Tab-separated table of C-alpha atoms in Angstrom:
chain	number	residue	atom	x	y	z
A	1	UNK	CA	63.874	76.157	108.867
A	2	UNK	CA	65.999	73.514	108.695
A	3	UNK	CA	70.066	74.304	108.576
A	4	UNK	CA	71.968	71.411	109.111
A	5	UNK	CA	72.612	70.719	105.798
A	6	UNK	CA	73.325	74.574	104.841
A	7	UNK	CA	76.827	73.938	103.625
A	8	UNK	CA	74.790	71.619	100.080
A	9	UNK	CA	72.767	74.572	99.515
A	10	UNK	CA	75.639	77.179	99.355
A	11	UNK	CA	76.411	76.654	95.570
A	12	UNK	CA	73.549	79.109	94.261
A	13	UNK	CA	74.922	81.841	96.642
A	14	UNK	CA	77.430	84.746	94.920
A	15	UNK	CA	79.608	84.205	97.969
A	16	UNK	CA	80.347	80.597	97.463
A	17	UNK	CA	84.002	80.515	97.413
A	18	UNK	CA	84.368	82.085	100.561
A	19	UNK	CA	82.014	79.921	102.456
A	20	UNK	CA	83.466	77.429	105.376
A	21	UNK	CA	80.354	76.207	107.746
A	22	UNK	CA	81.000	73.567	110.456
A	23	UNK	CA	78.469	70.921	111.455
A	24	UNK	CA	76.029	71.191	114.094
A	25	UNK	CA	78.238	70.648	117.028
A	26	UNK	CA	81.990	71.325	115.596
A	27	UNK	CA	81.986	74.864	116.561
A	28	UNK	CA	85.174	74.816	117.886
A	29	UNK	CA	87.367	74.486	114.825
A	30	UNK	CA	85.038	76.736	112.740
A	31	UNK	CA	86.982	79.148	110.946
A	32	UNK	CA	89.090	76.527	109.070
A	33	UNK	CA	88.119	76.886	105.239
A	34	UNK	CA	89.420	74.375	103.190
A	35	UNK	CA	87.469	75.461	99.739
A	36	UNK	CA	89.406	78.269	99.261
A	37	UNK	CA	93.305	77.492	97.720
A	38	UNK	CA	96.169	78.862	100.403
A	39	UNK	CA	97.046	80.988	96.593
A	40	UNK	CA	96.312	84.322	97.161
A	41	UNK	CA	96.377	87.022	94.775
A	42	UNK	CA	96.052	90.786	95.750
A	43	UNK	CA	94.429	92.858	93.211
A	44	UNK	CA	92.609	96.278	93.811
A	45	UNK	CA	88.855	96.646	92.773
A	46	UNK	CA	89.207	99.033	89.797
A	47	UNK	CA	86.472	101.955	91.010
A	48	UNK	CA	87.046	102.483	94.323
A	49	UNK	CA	90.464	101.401	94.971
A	50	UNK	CA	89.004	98.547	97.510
A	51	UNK	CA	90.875	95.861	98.111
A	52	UNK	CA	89.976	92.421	97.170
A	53	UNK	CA	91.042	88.782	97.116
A	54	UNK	CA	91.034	85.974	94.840
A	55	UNK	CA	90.542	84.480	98.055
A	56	UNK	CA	90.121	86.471	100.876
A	57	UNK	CA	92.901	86.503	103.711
A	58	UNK	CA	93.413	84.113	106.546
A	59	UNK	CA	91.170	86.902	108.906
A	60	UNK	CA	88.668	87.497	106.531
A	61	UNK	CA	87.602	84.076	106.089
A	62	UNK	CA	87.746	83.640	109.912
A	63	UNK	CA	85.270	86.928	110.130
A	64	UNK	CA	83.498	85.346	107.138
A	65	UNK	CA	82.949	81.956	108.650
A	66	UNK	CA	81.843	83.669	112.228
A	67	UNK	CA	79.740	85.713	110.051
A	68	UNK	CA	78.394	82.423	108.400
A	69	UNK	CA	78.122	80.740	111.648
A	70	UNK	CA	75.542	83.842	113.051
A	71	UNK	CA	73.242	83.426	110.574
A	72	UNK	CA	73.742	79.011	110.550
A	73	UNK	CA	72.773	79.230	114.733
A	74	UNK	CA	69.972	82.763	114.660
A	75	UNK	CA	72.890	84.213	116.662
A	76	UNK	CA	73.766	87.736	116.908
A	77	UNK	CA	77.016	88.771	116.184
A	78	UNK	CA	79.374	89.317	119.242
A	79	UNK	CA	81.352	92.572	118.589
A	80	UNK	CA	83.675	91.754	121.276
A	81	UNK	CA	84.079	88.413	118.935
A	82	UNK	CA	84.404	90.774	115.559
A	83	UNK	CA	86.866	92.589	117.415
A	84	UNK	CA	89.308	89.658	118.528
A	85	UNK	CA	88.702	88.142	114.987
A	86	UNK	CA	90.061	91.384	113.339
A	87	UNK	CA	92.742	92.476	115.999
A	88	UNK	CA	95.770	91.595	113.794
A	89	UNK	CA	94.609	92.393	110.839
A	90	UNK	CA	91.602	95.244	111.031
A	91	UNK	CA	91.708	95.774	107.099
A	92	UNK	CA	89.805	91.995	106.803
A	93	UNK	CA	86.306	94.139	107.124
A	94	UNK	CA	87.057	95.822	103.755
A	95	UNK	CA	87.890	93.071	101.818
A	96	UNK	CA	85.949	91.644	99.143
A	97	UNK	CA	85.161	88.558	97.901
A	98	UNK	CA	85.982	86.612	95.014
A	99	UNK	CA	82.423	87.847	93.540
A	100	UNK	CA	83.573	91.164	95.150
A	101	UNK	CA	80.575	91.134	97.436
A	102	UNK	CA	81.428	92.613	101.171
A	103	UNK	CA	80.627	90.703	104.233
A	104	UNK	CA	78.090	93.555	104.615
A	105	UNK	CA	76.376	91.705	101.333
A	106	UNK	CA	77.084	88.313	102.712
A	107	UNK	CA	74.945	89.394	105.466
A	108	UNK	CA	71.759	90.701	103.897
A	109	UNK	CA	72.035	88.101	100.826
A	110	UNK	CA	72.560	84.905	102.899
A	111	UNK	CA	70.145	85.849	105.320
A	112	UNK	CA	67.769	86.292	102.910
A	113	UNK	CA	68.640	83.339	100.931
A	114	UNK	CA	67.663	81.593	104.260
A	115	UNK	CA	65.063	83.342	105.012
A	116	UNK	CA	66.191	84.189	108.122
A	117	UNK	CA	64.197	86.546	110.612
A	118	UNK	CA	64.629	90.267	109.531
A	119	UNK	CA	65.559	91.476	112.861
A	120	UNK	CA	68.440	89.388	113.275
A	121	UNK	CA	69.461	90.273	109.439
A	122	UNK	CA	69.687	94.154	110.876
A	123	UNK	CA	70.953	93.627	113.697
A	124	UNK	CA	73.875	91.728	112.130
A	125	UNK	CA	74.726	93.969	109.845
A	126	UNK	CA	74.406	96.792	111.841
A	127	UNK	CA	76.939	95.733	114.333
A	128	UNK	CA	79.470	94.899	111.589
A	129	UNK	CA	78.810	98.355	110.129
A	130	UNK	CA	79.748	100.554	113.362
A	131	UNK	CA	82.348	98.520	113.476
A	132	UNK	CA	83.830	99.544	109.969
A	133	UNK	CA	82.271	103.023	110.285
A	134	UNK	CA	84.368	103.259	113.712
A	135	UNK	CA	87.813	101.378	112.145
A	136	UNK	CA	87.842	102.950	108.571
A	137	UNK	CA	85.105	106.488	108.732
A	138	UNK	CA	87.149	107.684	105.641
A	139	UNK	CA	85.999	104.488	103.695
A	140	UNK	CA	82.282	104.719	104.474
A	141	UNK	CA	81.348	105.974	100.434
A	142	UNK	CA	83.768	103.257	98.874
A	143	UNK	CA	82.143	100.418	100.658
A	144	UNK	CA	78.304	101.996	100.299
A	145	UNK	CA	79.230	101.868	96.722
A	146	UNK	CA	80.840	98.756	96.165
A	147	UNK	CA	79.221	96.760	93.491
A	148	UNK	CA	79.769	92.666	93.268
A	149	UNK	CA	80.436	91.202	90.051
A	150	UNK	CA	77.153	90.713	89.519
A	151	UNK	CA	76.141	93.928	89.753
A	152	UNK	CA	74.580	94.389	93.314
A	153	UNK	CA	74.899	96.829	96.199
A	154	UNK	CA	74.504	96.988	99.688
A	155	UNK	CA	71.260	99.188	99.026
A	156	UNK	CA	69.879	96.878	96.380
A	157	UNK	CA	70.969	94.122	98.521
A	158	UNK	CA	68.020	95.407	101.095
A	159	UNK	CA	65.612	96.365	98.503
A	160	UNK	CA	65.563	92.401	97.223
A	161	UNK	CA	65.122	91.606	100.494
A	162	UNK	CA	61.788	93.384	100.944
A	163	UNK	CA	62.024	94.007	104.553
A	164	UNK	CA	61.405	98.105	105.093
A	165	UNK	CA	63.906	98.214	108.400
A	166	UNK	CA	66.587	96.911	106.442
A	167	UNK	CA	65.906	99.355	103.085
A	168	UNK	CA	65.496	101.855	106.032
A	169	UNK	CA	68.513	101.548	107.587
A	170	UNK	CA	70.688	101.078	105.115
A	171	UNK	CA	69.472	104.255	103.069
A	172	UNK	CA	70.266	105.962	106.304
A	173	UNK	CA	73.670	105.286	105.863
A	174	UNK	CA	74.246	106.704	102.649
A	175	UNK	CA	72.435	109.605	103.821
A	176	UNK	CA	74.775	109.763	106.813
A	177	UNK	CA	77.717	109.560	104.132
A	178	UNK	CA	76.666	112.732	102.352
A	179	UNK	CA	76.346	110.499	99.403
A	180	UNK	CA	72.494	111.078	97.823
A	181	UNK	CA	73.392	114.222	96.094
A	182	UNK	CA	76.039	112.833	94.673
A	183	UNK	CA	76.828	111.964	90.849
A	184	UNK	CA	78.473	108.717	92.351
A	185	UNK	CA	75.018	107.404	93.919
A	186	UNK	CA	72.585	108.686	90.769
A	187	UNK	CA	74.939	106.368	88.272
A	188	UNK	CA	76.439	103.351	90.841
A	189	UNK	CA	73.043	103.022	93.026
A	190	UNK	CA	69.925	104.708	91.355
A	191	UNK	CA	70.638	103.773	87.679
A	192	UNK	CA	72.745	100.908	88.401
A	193	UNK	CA	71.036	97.583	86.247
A	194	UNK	CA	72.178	93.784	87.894
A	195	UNK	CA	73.955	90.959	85.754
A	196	UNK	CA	70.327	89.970	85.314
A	197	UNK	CA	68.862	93.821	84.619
A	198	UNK	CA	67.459	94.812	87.414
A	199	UNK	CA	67.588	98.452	89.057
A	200	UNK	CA	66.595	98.937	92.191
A	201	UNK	CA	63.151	100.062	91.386
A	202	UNK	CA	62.399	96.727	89.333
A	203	UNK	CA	63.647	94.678	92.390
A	204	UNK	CA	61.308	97.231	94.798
A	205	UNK	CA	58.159	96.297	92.177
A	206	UNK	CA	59.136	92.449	92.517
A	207	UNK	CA	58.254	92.563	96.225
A	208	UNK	CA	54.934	93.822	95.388
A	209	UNK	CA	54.921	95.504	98.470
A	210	UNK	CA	53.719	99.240	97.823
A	211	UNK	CA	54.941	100.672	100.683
A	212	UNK	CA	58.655	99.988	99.261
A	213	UNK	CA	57.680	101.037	95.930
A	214	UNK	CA	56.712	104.318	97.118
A	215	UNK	CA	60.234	104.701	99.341
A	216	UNK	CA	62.669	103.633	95.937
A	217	UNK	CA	60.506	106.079	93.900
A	218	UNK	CA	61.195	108.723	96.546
A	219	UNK	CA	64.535	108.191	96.046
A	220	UNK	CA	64.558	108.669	92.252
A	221	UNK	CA	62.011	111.845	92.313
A	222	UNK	CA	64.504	113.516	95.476
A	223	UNK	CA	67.598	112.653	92.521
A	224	UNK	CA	65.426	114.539	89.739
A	225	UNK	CA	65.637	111.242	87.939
A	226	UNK	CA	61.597	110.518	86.815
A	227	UNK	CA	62.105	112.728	83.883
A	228	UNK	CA	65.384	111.556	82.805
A	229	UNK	CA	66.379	109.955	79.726
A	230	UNK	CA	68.448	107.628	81.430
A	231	UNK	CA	65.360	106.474	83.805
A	232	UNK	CA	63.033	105.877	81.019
A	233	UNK	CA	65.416	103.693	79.324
């Protein structure tokens, strides 16, 4: 697929604001982003206490745009790279968004905007994951359960994207959390409807693929949520 002109299709993505790509062959000055205004304005997502940004801070967007540069070039990310990006400022992997989506979402949704191989949509957001999982463990559930504005989470993030190793994966981290029994993932993950109504089972049917069907429904029968008022609504 053809990317050069990736920066004229970014308007339809939830991430927009954030979004600073370089031509083919300006690398070198990459992480300047000059669509976001040098205003700032801390506020704290109201759930989970996350932090977010009208516009992220000066690291973020530099992690954003080396994020956004991955996916431009079918590179994987460097962690060495993530690492230098973040050194002065490690809280940039938690922040948010304007649209309150996560680099973790930025991955998986631009990727598959893009249509970008799977394997180097895991693999990317794998690496960025240790790397929170090893800088903030405590914070694991908060960003697992981060919602953007529009309504989406890192799990139904994967689910749109139809590719089993990503659902897979990524439902192994909540697992890893200790999070499946809880209240928090029946209500913000399971019964959770999108700006445009979907849950995650309506996005599984979407892909048609009945493999994935079978794994969200899993996930609802292991909650005890088949039978439930809330499910049949």
């Amino acid at each position: 697929m053809n990317l050069t002109n990736i920066t004229d299709q970014f308007s339809s993505i939830r991430s927009t604001s954030d979004i600073s790509i370089s031509p083919i062959g300006a690398r070198a000055n990459s992480f300047e982003d000059e669509t976001v205004s040098s205003t700032r304005l801390y506020r704290l997502f109201p759930v989970f206490g996350i932090p977010y940004l009208d516009a992220r801070s000066e690291t973020a967007k530099k992690l954003h745009s080396y994020i956004m540069e991955t996916l431009k070039f079918k590179e994987h990310l460097n962690l060495y790279t993530v690492k230098m990006i973040i050194s002065d400022n490690p809280n940039s992997l938690l922040e948010l968004s304007i649209n309150r989506c996560s680099h973790l979402q930025d991955i998986i949704h631009i990727g598959s905007k893009f249509k970008l191989d799977s394997d180097l949509i895991r693999e990317n957001v794998r690496c960025l994951f240790q790397e929170i999982r090893h800088c903030f463990p405590e914070k694991i559930g908060e960003v697992l359960l981060n919602q953007s504005k529009d309504g989406f989470t890192l799990l139904q993030e994967a689910v749109k994207n139809g590719k089993e190793t990503i659902i897979s994966m990524v439902m192994s981290w909540y697992q890893d959390a200790g999070l499946l029994k809880s209240p928090e993932f029946k209500k913000t993950i399971l019964l959770n409807r999108t700006e445009a109504g979907f849950t995650l089972l309506q996005h599984a049917v979407a892909n048609g693929k009945e493999t994935i069907i079978s794994m969200v429904m899993s996930w609802y029968q292991d909650a005890g949520l088949l039978e439930s008022p809330e499910f049949k609504e």
